Structures are given as structure tokens and as C-alpha cells.
Amino acid sequence: MSHGTVSPRVGDAATELLAGAQEAFPAGELERKLGQGRPLRIKLGFDPTRPDLHLGHAVVLRGLRRFQEAGHHIVLIIGDFTAQLGDPTGKDKARPPLSSEDVEANAQSYLDQFGVVVDLERVEVRRNSEWLGKLDLSATLKLAAKATVAQMLARENFARRYERGDAIGLHEFLYPLLQGYDSVAIRADVELGGLDQRFNLLVGRDLLAAYGQEPQVCITYPILEGTDGKEKMSKSLDNYVGLTMEPGEMYGRTMSIPDALLPAWYRLTTGWSAPETASRLENLASGQLHPRDAKMALARRIVELYHGQPTALRAEEGFVKQFQRKAIPDDVPTVAIAERRVNICQALVTAGQVKSTSVARQKIAEGAVKILSGDQTVRVTDPRAEIEIPAEGVVIRLGKSIVRIVPG
RNA sequence: GGGGGGGUUCCCGAGCGGUCAAAGGGACCUGACUGUAAAUCAGGCGGCUCAGCCUUCGAAGGUUCGAAUCCUUCCCCCCCCA
């Protein structure tokens, strides 16, 4: 490691590349690699376990795009092999493995979504089954010998599970090694990942050294909290805003975040420059900017990033109309029902607003079900009520969700 | 291999022969209040042809008028010893 030889230009380049990152280590290493004057091989891996990419993924993807724009070589790894194993990261319990059909379908869906943030034309896409599938037992043992149980237990979530007496599958210890082996297979110079990936990234770094290659630089990105303001954003908790979500839902979900999340979301999801973000947040802090308006600006911005400005404005109008003025929105989801006359509970179930007629009855008892026609709103009070379905359909509202039922 | 402790409704976690669709908490849904925020209060949270009925307490059998609770076998998890 040569200290003090980094030119100012290389240093500036590194700073720019690291915008939005949480940390990069070892310190100075990225600058050193940049100083070699060649395009670096930048690795980013995803396990296609769940088919929706969300704003949390976008934080890292935006970092990746910076490297791409600077002319570095991007290697996107679809963890089709590791997905069947299940990353223990962030889980306090073992994950059920996925079938290979699921993995395949998800992988394709992921690829489509990567394109929303990075330029897929200039990305090398690899599947890790390509090399992991070929590892025989002796190679696997050799790989396993590179790490110790103590190293694995040093990791907080393994340690916690161990202490609590929960099961830890042996294969789970292998996961970080396999992810690390990906780095070896593609000769990574740099690996990006969420902060929660730090351990796995480090294992990759160690493995590169163990296999006689130059160790990778590890760059982590902050974890984005989900719309509930409590847990990290994830599909399984349904506290996420998906990158390919329909604009109205994207806008609405963003509006539902707690105010306390505004600063973090401004910094991590908007792509606004640091100064611009800071000045907006100052206005918010000083009370010049109403939290609601700050949130609307955020929601508008997010929809704009993924659907374009005109769509964002329409999403906002729709939101204001529906929720702030409580009018029937323009694009109500429509469900067709064969009968011309149905029981209200049955209709709610068929329309997917409730999962059973029992629940429908309860919601009616709670006064949550309303039928809207024109500017008339009628609250349904009798679970045995029958509703007529006219040719133009009928709009039913249950709490926040609205559905138009048409004859079919 | 031996000994011990466990598997309860989405999660945690009570129950240990009837009054149990099963305490309590969390999550979630709805109503009120709002800015579809937070906080708060209220209700709900297995299903149905819903004042009643039906199916649940790891699985399968059995005992009993009656079982989540007792017995048998099986499956799975954890701990200790080897």
C-alpha cells in the first residue's frame, strides 16, 4: 500500500464515486486502485429471492451507476445459486430455500428492474450458478477451510441466534463464503452492498487474498428504513416502495411514511445534491416548510424518478383528489362480477378488499364500507344487503381502498 | 448413544380434562381525530348460509360424556453429557 502517492485528481474522483456511500474500506484503497488508471471491476450481487426491487435497493444501485458513468466495468451478479441457499443476513432464523423455478422467474424480473436505474447495455450480467454449480466437494472443502467458526460467530446475527439457542444450519456458514467466492470468480476490484452486507463483503475481501488475488475494496451504503419507520425496507414486511410500482401507489406509500423519516429519505431516495437536500431540510426544521408539503415534494420526486415528471404530477393530483378532497379518483381499480345483483359481503370478497365474508361483516359493522355514486356516499349497515350492479359499475370504498365493480 | 426441555391461532407467548376459537403483547385492519404522518381513544383480528354452526393448538391413533390439556407411536427443534 503506497501512502501519499494519490494524486489530487484521483482523490477527487474517489470522493465523487463515494457520494451517498456509508463507508469504504480499507481507507485509501479505492484511491490506490483508481490510481492504476484502468477501469475497475465493480461487483454488485443480488439474490433473486423476491421479485421486487425497491427504494432500498436503489440506494446501492445509484452508487453503482456512479461507477458506471465514470467508465468502470460493472458486473451484476444474479445469485441464482445462492438464492437457493438463502442469505442469513438480517434474519434471525433460517430461511426456507426456494425452488429453482421461482429463482429463475425472479431473476428475470430483477434484471428488468435493474434497468430502471443502471444502463443494462453496459453491464456484464453473470449468474453465480455458473461457477458455484461446478464446485465439487473437494473445492468446497478447500473454500470452507478459509474461514473459522470463530469468524462466523463473530457476526452479530449468528452470535445472537447461537446464544438464543436457535438453529443455525451448517450451510448458512457457507453462504458468506459462496458470496465471497463470487468475487474470486469475477476478479472483483470493488464490491458494493448495503451496510448489512459488510460481513459478507469482508469475507469476499479475505477470500480474494486467500486465492492470490488483489483484495477488493468494500463499499457499503446506508440502509433505508421502510414506510413503517421501524424496520429496514423489505418486501416481506410490506413496508416498501417498489421501483416498478404503479405511480399512484408509489406516491401514496411515500405519503404514509412517518415525518421522522423525512431527512433520511430526502438524503437516500431523491438523488438531489447534498446542498439542495440540506436547504430543503433546513426549511423543514425551521418550520418554513410544512411537513406535509415536504412529504408531497418527496413523493412527487420519487414518482418522477421512476415514471417521469408528467406522471408524477398526475399522481399527486390523484392523491389530492382522493385523499385530501375525498373524491372518487380517476383510475379506480376495476373488478368484474358476473351477477347483476350480489350480496355486499360477497362483492367485497370478490373484489379482493377483504379476504373472507366474515371480515366483510365486521367491517360493515364498524361502518367502514361505503358505496359511492356520483357525489352521493351511502354507508352500508346491513351485511345482508344486496347491491345492484349497473352497466357503468358501482364504486365501493372500504377504508382507504376503493374498487369499482362492473358487470362481467 | 444417554439425559433433560420444547413444538399453541401472522410473530412472541399464556393455557395443562369442561366456563377455550384459546389470556397478554406485537404486527395488521377499521372507526374517531388528522396532514392517508405521529401520538391518542374505540372496535376487530379462523371460517360460514353468523344471536347459530363448522374446522383449529407438530402428525396419526387412543382414553373420556367431554382433550390444546391424559396415554401411545411418529416427525421436528434446543440444551447438557459422550
Coordinates of C-alpha atoms (C1' of nucleotides) in Angstrom, one line a residue:
Chain A
M1 CA 0.0 0.0 0.0
S2 CA 1.6 3.2 -1.1
H3 CA 0.6 6.2 1.0
G4 CA 0.8 9.7 -0.2
T5 CA 1.0 8.9 -3.8
V6 CA -2.6 9.5 -4.7
S7 CA -2.9 12.4 -7.0
P8 CA -5.5 15.1 -6.1
R9 CA -7.5 14.2 -9.2
V10 CA -7.7 10.6 -8.2
G11 CA -8.7 11.7 -4.7
D12 CA -11.5 13.9 -6.1
A13 CA -12.7 11.1 -8.3
A14 CA -12.9 8.8 -5.4
T15 CA -14.9 11.3 -3.3
E16 CA -17.3 11.7 -6.2
L17 CA -17.7 8.0 -6.7
L18 CA -18.4 7.5 -3.0
A19 CA -21.2 10.1 -2.8
G20 CA -24.1 8.6 -0.9
A21 CA -22.0 5.7 0.5
Q22 CA -21.8 4.9 4.1
E23 CA -18.3 3.7 4.3
A24 CA -15.5 2.4 2.1
F25 CA -12.6 0.3 3.4
P26 CA -9.8 -0.1 3.7
A27 CA -9.3 3.7 3.7
G28 CA -7.3 4.9 0.8
E29 CA -7.6 1.7 -1.1
L30 CA -10.1 2.9 -3.7
E31 CA -7.8 5.9 -4.4
R32 CA -4.9 3.5 -4.9
K33 CA -6.8 1.3 -7.3
L34 CA -8.1 4.3 -9.2
G35 CA -4.5 5.4 -9.5
Q36 CA -3.7 2.4 -11.6
G37 CA -5.6 4.1 -14.4
R38 CA -7.6 1.2 -15.6
P39 CA -11.4 0.6 -15.4
L40 CA -12.2 -1.2 -12.2
R41 CA -14.3 -4.3 -12.0
I42 CA -17.3 -3.3 -9.8
K43 CA -19.3 -6.1 -8.3
L44 CA -22.8 -6.0 -7.1
G45 CA -24.8 -9.1 -6.3
F46 CA -28.5 -9.7 -5.6
D47 CA -30.2 -12.9 -4.6
P48 CA -33.4 -13.1 -6.7
T49 CA -35.4 -14.3 -3.7
R50 CA -38.2 -11.7 -4.0
P51 CA -39.1 -10.3 -7.4
D52 CA -39.5 -6.6 -6.4
L53 CA -36.7 -4.2 -6.2
H54 CA -37.5 -1.2 -4.0
L55 CA -36.1 2.2 -3.0
G56 CA -33.7 0.5 -0.6
H57 CA -32.0 -1.4 -3.5
A58 CA -32.0 1.9 -5.4
V59 CA -29.7 3.4 -2.9
V60 CA -27.0 0.9 -3.8
L61 CA -27.9 0.9 -7.5
R62 CA -27.4 4.6 -7.7
G63 CA -24.0 4.1 -6.3
L64 CA -23.3 1.6 -8.9
R65 CA -24.5 4.0 -11.6
R66 CA -21.8 6.5 -10.4
F67 CA -19.1 3.9 -11.1
Q68 CA -20.7 3.1 -14.4
E69 CA -20.8 6.7 -15.5
A70 CA -17.2 7.1 -14.6
G71 CA -16.4 4.3 -17.1
H72 CA -15.8 1.4 -14.8
H73 CA -16.8 -2.1 -15.6
I74 CA -19.9 -3.3 -13.8
V75 CA -20.5 -6.9 -13.1
L76 CA -24.0 -7.6 -11.8
I77 CA -24.3 -11.0 -10.2
I78 CA -27.6 -12.7 -10.1
G79 CA -27.3 -15.0 -7.1
D80 CA -29.4 -17.8 -8.7
F81 CA -27.3 -20.4 -6.9
T82 CA -27.0 -18.7 -3.5
A83 CA -30.7 -17.8 -3.5
Q84 CA -31.5 -21.5 -3.1
L85 CA -29.3 -21.4 0.0
G86 CA -30.7 -18.2 1.5
D87 CA -28.7 -15.4 2.8
P88 CA -28.8 -15.5 6.6
T89 CA -28.1 -11.7 6.8
G90 CA -30.7 -9.8 8.6
K91 CA -32.6 -12.9 9.5
D92 CA -32.7 -14.2 13.0
K93 CA -33.9 -17.5 11.7
A94 CA -33.1 -19.8 8.9
R95 CA -34.7 -19.1 5.5
P96 CA -36.6 -21.7 3.6
P97 CA -34.9 -22.5 0.3
L98 CA -36.6 -21.5 -2.9
S99 CA -37.3 -23.8 -5.8
S100 CA -35.3 -23.3 -8.9
E101 CA -38.3 -22.3 -11.0
D102 CA -39.1 -19.4 -8.5
V103 CA -35.5 -18.3 -8.6
E104 CA -35.4 -18.3 -12.4
A105 CA -38.6 -16.3 -12.7
N106 CA -37.4 -13.8 -10.1
A107 CA -34.1 -13.4 -11.7
Q108 CA -35.6 -12.3 -15.0
S109 CA -37.8 -9.9 -13.1
Y110 CA -34.8 -8.5 -11.3
L111 CA -33.0 -7.9 -14.5
D112 CA -35.9 -5.9 -15.9
Q113 CA -35.9 -3.7 -12.8
F114 CA -32.1 -3.1 -12.7
G115 CA -32.6 -1.3 -15.9
V116 CA -34.7 1.3 -14.2
V117 CA -31.5 2.7 -12.5
V118 CA -28.5 1.4 -14.3
D119 CA -27.7 1.1 -18.0
L120 CA -28.0 -2.5 -18.7
E121 CA -26.3 -2.1 -22.1
R122 CA -23.0 -1.6 -20.3
V123 CA -23.3 -4.2 -17.6
E124 CA -21.9 -7.7 -17.5
V125 CA -24.6 -9.9 -16.1
R126 CA -23.5 -13.2 -14.5
R127 CA -25.3 -15.9 -12.6
N128 CA -23.3 -17.4 -9.8
S129 CA -24.6 -20.9 -10.6
E130 CA -22.1 -20.6 -13.5
W131 CA -19.2 -21.2 -11.1
L132 CA -20.8 -22.3 -7.8
G133 CA -22.6 -25.1 -9.6
K134 CA -19.3 -26.5 -10.6
L135 CA -17.7 -26.6 -7.2
D136 CA -17.1 -30.2 -6.2
L137 CA -16.8 -31.3 -2.7
S138 CA -13.1 -31.0 -2.6
A139 CA -13.1 -27.5 -3.9
T140 CA -15.9 -26.7 -1.4
L141 CA -13.9 -28.1 1.5
K142 CA -10.9 -26.0 0.4
L143 CA -13.2 -23.0 0.4
A144 CA -14.6 -23.8 3.8
A145 CA -11.2 -24.2 5.2
K146 CA -10.6 -20.5 4.5
A147 CA -12.8 -19.4 7.4
T148 CA -13.2 -20.4 11.0
V149 CA -16.2 -21.0 13.2
A150 CA -15.0 -18.2 15.4
Q151 CA -15.1 -15.8 12.5
M152 CA -18.6 -16.8 11.7
L153 CA -19.7 -16.4 15.3
A154 CA -18.2 -13.0 15.4
R155 CA -21.0 -11.9 13.3
E156 CA -23.8 -10.5 15.3
N157 CA -26.8 -12.3 14.0
F158 CA -25.1 -15.7 14.1
A159 CA -24.0 -14.9 17.6
R160 CA -27.4 -13.9 18.7
R161 CA -29.0 -16.9 17.3
Y162 CA -26.4 -19.1 18.9
E163 CA -27.0 -17.5 22.2
R164 CA -30.7 -17.8 22.0
G165 CA -30.3 -21.5 21.2
D166 CA -31.9 -21.1 17.7
A167 CA -30.9 -23.4 14.9
I168 CA -28.0 -22.4 12.6
G169 CA -27.7 -24.7 9.6
L170 CA -24.1 -25.5 8.6
H171 CA -24.9 -24.4 5.1
E172 CA -25.6 -21.0 6.5
F173 CA -21.9 -20.7 7.4
L174 CA -21.2 -21.4 3.8
Y175 CA -23.3 -18.5 2.5
P176 CA -20.8 -15.7 3.0
L177 CA -18.1 -17.9 1.6
L178 CA -20.0 -18.5 -1.6
Q179 CA -20.8 -14.9 -2.0
G180 CA -17.1 -14.2 -1.4
Y181 CA -16.2 -16.8 -4.0
D182 CA -18.2 -14.8 -6.5
S183 CA -15.6 -12.1 -6.1
V184 CA -12.9 -14.5 -6.8
A185 CA -14.7 -15.9 -9.8
I186 CA -15.1 -12.5 -11.4
R187 CA -11.9 -11.0 -10.1
A188 CA -13.7 -8.1 -8.4
D189 CA -11.8 -4.8 -7.6
V190 CA -14.7 -3.3 -5.7
E191 CA -17.9 -4.7 -4.2
L192 CA -20.9 -2.7 -3.3
G193 CA -23.6 -3.6 -0.9
G194 CA -25.9 -2.4 1.9
L195 CA -24.4 -1.8 5.3
D196 CA -25.9 -5.1 6.4
Q197 CA -23.7 -6.8 3.8
R198 CA -20.5 -5.6 5.5
F199 CA -19.6 -9.0 6.8
N200 CA -20.2 -10.7 3.5
L201 CA -18.1 -8.1 1.7
L202 CA -15.3 -8.6 4.1
V203 CA -15.3 -12.3 3.6
G204 CA -15.0 -11.7 -0.1
R205 CA -12.0 -9.5 0.5
D206 CA -10.3 -12.1 2.6
L207 CA -11.1 -14.8 0.0
L208 CA -9.6 -12.8 -2.8
A209 CA -6.4 -12.6 -0.8
A210 CA -6.5 -16.3 0.0
Y211 CA -6.8 -17.1 -3.6
G212 CA -3.9 -15.0 -4.5
Q213 CA -5.8 -12.1 -6.0
E214 CA -5.7 -8.4 -5.1
P215 CA -8.3 -7.9 -2.3
Q216 CA -11.5 -6.0 -3.2
V217 CA -12.5 -2.6 -1.8
C218 CA -15.7 -2.8 0.1
I219 CA -18.2 0.0 -0.1
T220 CA -21.4 -0.1 1.9
Y221 CA -24.5 2.1 1.6
P222 CA -26.9 3.2 4.3
I223 CA -29.9 1.1 5.0
L224 CA -33.2 2.7 4.1
E225 CA -36.0 2.4 6.6
G226 CA -39.3 1.2 5.4
T227 CA -42.6 3.2 5.3
D228 CA -43.4 2.0 8.8
G229 CA -40.4 3.9 10.1
K230 CA -39.3 0.9 12.2
E231 CA -37.7 -1.8 10.1
K232 CA -35.4 -1.7 7.2
M233 CA -37.3 -1.6 3.9
S234 CA -38.2 -5.0 2.7
K235 CA -40.8 -6.7 0.6
S236 CA -41.6 -9.3 3.1
L237 CA -42.6 -6.6 5.7
D238 CA -44.6 -4.8 3.0
N239 CA -43.1 -1.5 4.1
Y240 CA -41.5 -0.8 0.8
V241 CA -41.9 1.4 -2.3
G242 CA -41.2 -0.7 -5.3
L243 CA -39.3 0.7 -8.2
T244 CA -41.8 -0.5 -10.7
M245 CA -44.8 0.3 -8.6
E246 CA -47.7 2.0 -10.3
P247 CA -47.4 5.8 -9.8
G248 CA -50.4 6.3 -7.6
E249 CA -49.4 3.6 -5.2
M250 CA -45.8 4.8 -5.2
Y251 CA -47.0 8.3 -4.3
G252 CA -49.4 7.1 -1.7
R253 CA -47.0 4.8 0.0
T254 CA -44.4 7.6 0.2
M255 CA -47.0 9.8 1.8
S256 CA -47.6 7.3 4.5
I257 CA -44.1 7.4 6.0
P258 CA -43.7 9.0 9.4
D259 CA -42.4 12.6 9.4
A260 CA -39.3 11.5 11.3
L261 CA -38.2 9.6 8.2
L262 CA -38.1 12.7 6.0
P263 CA -34.5 13.6 6.5
A264 CA -33.3 10.1 5.8
W265 CA -35.5 9.6 2.8
Y266 CA -34.5 13.0 1.4
R267 CA -30.9 12.0 1.6
L268 CA -31.2 8.5 0.3
T269 CA -34.1 8.4 -2.2
T270 CA -34.3 11.7 -4.1
G271 CA -30.9 11.8 -5.9
W272 CA -30.9 15.5 -5.0
S273 CA -27.5 17.1 -4.5
A274 CA -26.3 17.4 -0.9
P275 CA -26.7 21.2 -0.8
E276 CA -30.2 21.1 -2.2
T277 CA -31.2 18.4 0.2
A278 CA -29.7 20.3 3.1
S279 CA -31.5 23.5 2.2
R280 CA -34.9 21.8 1.9
L281 CA -34.3 20.1 5.3
E282 CA -33.4 23.3 6.9
N283 CA -36.7 24.8 5.8
L284 CA -38.4 21.8 7.2
A285 CA -36.6 22.1 10.5
S286 CA -37.3 25.9 10.8
G287 CA -41.0 25.4 10.2
Q288 CA -41.0 27.3 7.0
L289 CA -41.9 24.1 5.2
H290 CA -44.9 22.2 6.4
P291 CA -44.1 18.5 6.9
R292 CA -47.0 17.6 4.7
D293 CA -45.7 19.7 1.9
A294 CA -42.2 18.4 2.4
K295 CA -43.6 14.9 2.1
M296 CA -45.5 15.8 -1.0
A297 CA -42.4 17.1 -2.6
L298 CA -40.6 13.9 -1.7
A299 CA -43.4 11.7 -3.1
R300 CA -43.5 13.7 -6.3
R301 CA -39.8 13.5 -6.7
I302 CA -39.8 9.7 -6.2
V303 CA -42.5 9.1 -8.7
E304 CA -40.7 11.5 -11.1
L305 CA -37.5 9.5 -10.9
Y306 CA -39.2 6.3 -12.0
H307 CA -42.1 7.4 -14.1
G308 CA -41.2 10.9 -15.2
Q309 CA -42.4 14.3 -14.3
P310 CA -45.8 14.5 -16.0
T311 CA -46.8 11.2 -14.4
A312 CA -45.6 12.4 -11.0
L313 CA -47.8 15.5 -11.3
R314 CA -50.8 13.3 -12.2
A315 CA -50.1 11.0 -9.3
E316 CA -50.1 14.0 -7.0
E317 CA -53.4 15.3 -8.4
G318 CA -54.9 12.0 -8.0
F319 CA -53.7 11.8 -4.4
V320 CA -55.0 15.2 -3.5
K321 CA -58.3 14.5 -5.1
Q322 CA -58.8 11.1 -3.5
F323 CA -57.5 11.8 0.0
Q324 CA -57.4 15.4 0.6
R325 CA -60.7 16.1 -1.1
K326 CA -62.1 12.6 -0.6
A327 CA -63.4 12.4 -4.2
I328 CA -63.5 9.3 -6.3
P329 CA -60.2 9.1 -8.1
D330 CA -60.0 8.8 -11.9
D331 CA -58.3 5.5 -12.1
V332 CA -60.2 3.2 -9.7
P333 CA -59.2 -0.4 -10.0
T334 CA -62.0 -2.3 -11.6
V335 CA -63.3 -5.8 -10.9
A336 CA -65.9 -7.6 -13.0
I337 CA -68.6 -9.7 -11.4
A338 CA -70.8 -12.0 -13.4
E339 CA -74.1 -11.4 -11.5
R340 CA -76.1 -8.2 -11.8
R341 CA -77.1 -8.4 -8.2
V342 CA -74.9 -9.6 -5.4
N343 CA -74.6 -9.7 -1.6
I344 CA -72.4 -6.8 -0.4
C345 CA -70.1 -9.1 1.6
Q346 CA -69.7 -11.4 -1.4
A347 CA -68.9 -8.4 -3.5
L348 CA -66.2 -7.2 -1.1
V349 CA -64.6 -10.6 -1.2
T350 CA -64.7 -11.0 -4.9
A351 CA -63.3 -7.5 -5.3
G352 CA -60.4 -8.6 -3.1
Q353 CA -61.0 -5.9 -0.5
V354 CA -61.4 -8.4 2.3
K355 CA -60.3 -12.0 2.5
S356 CA -63.5 -13.5 3.8
T357 CA -67.1 -12.7 4.2
S358 CA -66.6 -12.8 8.0
V359 CA -64.2 -9.9 7.8
A360 CA -66.6 -8.1 5.4
R361 CA -69.3 -8.4 8.0
Q362 CA -67.1 -7.0 10.7
K363 CA -66.0 -4.1 8.5
I364 CA -69.7 -3.3 7.8
A365 CA -70.4 -3.4 11.5
E366 CA -67.6 -1.0 12.0
G367 CA -69.0 1.4 9.5
A368 CA -66.1 1.1 7.2
V369 CA -68.0 0.2 4.0
K370 CA -69.4 2.9 1.8
I371 CA -71.0 2.9 -1.7
L372 CA -70.2 5.9 -3.8
S373 CA -72.3 7.1 -6.7
G374 CA -71.7 10.5 -8.1
D375 CA -71.3 12.7 -5.1
Q376 CA -73.6 10.5 -3.0
T377 CA -72.0 8.4 -0.3
V378 CA -74.0 5.7 1.3
R379 CA -72.7 3.8 4.3
V380 CA -73.6 0.2 4.3
T381 CA -75.0 -1.0 7.6
D382 CA -76.6 -4.4 6.7
P383 CA -74.3 -7.3 5.9
R384 CA -77.3 -9.0 4.1
A385 CA -77.8 -6.0 1.7
E386 CA -77.8 -6.8 -2.0
I387 CA -76.3 -4.4 -4.4
E388 CA -77.3 -3.8 -8.0
I389 CA -74.5 -3.5 -10.5
P390 CA -75.5 -1.1 -13.2
A391 CA -73.7 -1.1 -16.6
E392 CA -71.5 1.8 -15.6
G393 CA -70.5 0.0 -12.4
V394 CA -70.6 0.8 -8.8
V395 CA -67.8 2.2 -6.6
I396 CA -67.2 0.6 -3.2
R397 CA -64.9 2.1 -0.6
L398 CA -63.6 0.2 2.4
G399 CA -61.3 2.3 4.4
K400 CA -58.5 3.5 2.2
S401 CA -59.2 1.1 -0.7
I402 CA -61.6 1.9 -3.5
V403 CA -62.8 -0.5 -6.1
R404 CA -65.2 -0.2 -9.0
I405 CA -67.3 -3.2 -9.6
V406 CA -68.7 -3.7 -13.1
P407 CA -70.9 -6.3 -14.6
G408 CA -68.9 -9.0 -16.3
Chain B
rG1 C1' -25.7 -43.1 22.0
rG2 C1' -27.6 -41.2 27.2
rG3 C1' -30.3 -37.4 30.0
rG4 C1' -33.3 -33.0 30.0
rG5 C1' -36.5 -29.1 27.8
rG6 C1' -39.8 -27.9 23.8
rG7 C1' -43.4 -27.7 19.3
rU8 C1' -50.3 -23.3 20.6
rU9 C1' -54.2 -19.1 16.0
rC10 C1' -49.1 -13.9 11.3
rC11 C1' -44.9 -13.4 15.4
rC12 C1' -43.8 -13.6 20.7
rG13 C1' -46.2 -16.0 24.5
rA14 C1' -50.1 -18.0 28.4
rG15 C1' -53.2 -22.3 29.0
rC16 C1' -52.1 -28.1 31.1
rG17 C1' -59.6 -32.5 31.3
rG18 C1' -65.1 -28.9 30.6
rU19 C1' -66.7 -21.9 31.7
rC20 C1' -61.1 -22.3 25.1
rA21 C1' -61.8 -20.0 18.7
rA22 C1' -57.9 -20.3 23.2
rA23 C1' -55.1 -14.7 28.4
rG24 C1' -51.4 -10.9 27.3
rG25 C1' -48.2 -8.3 23.9
rG26 C1' -46.6 -7.2 18.9
rA27 C1' -48.0 -6.8 13.8
rC28 C1' -52.2 -5.8 10.9
rC29 C1' -57.3 -3.8 9.6
rU30 C1' -61.4 -0.4 10.7
rG31 C1' -63.8 3.9 13.2
rA32 C1' -62.8 8.9 15.6
rC33 C1' -59.1 12.8 15.4
rU34 C1' -55.6 14.4 11.3
rG35 C1' -51.5 16.1 7.0
rU36 C1' -53.7 8.5 4.1
rA37 C1' -47.8 11.4 9.5
rA38 C1' -47.0 10.5 14.6
rA39 C1' -49.5 10.2 19.2
rU40 C1' -54.2 9.0 21.4
rC41 C1' -59.0 6.7 22.2
rA42 C1' -62.5 2.7 20.5
rG43 C1' -63.6 -1.9 17.9
rG44 C1' -61.8 -6.1 15.2
rC45 C1' -58.3 -9.7 14.0
rG46 C1' -60.0 -19.0 11.8
rG47 C1' -64.3 -19.9 8.6
rC48 C1' -69.6 -20.0 7.3
rU49 C1' -75.9 -19.8 4.7
rC50 C1' -73.2 -15.5 11.5
rA51 C1' -77.9 -14.2 18.1
rG52 C1' -76.2 -20.3 15.5
rC53 C1' -72.9 -23.6 13.3
rC54 C1' -68.2 -25.7 11.5
rU55 C1' -62.7 -26.6 11.5
rU56 C1' -58.1 -25.4 14.6
rC57 C1' -53.4 -25.9 19.4
rG58 C1' -46.4 -30.5 15.2
rA59 C1' -48.7 -35.6 12.8
rA60 C1' -51.5 -40.0 13.4
rG61 C1' -54.2 -43.1 16.6
rG62 C1' -56.4 -44.0 21.7
rU63 C1' -58.8 -43.0 26.7
rU64 C1' -63.2 -40.0 28.2
rC65 C1' -70.0 -37.8 28.3
rG66 C1' -66.0 -34.1 27.1
rA67 C1' -58.9 -33.1 25.2
rA68 C1' -54.8 -27.7 23.3
rU69 C1' -54.7 -30.2 28.1
rC70 C1' -54.2 -37.6 29.7
rC71 C1' -51.9 -42.2 27.0
rU72 C1' -49.3 -44.5 22.5
rU73 C1' -46.4 -44.1 18.2
rC74 C1' -44.1 -40.9 14.8
rC75 C1' -41.9 -36.1 12.9
rC76 C1' -39.1 -31.7 14.1
rC77 C1' -36.2 -28.2 17.4
rC78 C1' -33.0 -26.8 21.6
rC79 C1' -29.6 -27.8 25.8
rC80 C1' -26.2 -30.9 28.6
rC81 C1' -23.1 -35.4 28.7
rA82 C1' -20.3 -38.9 25.3

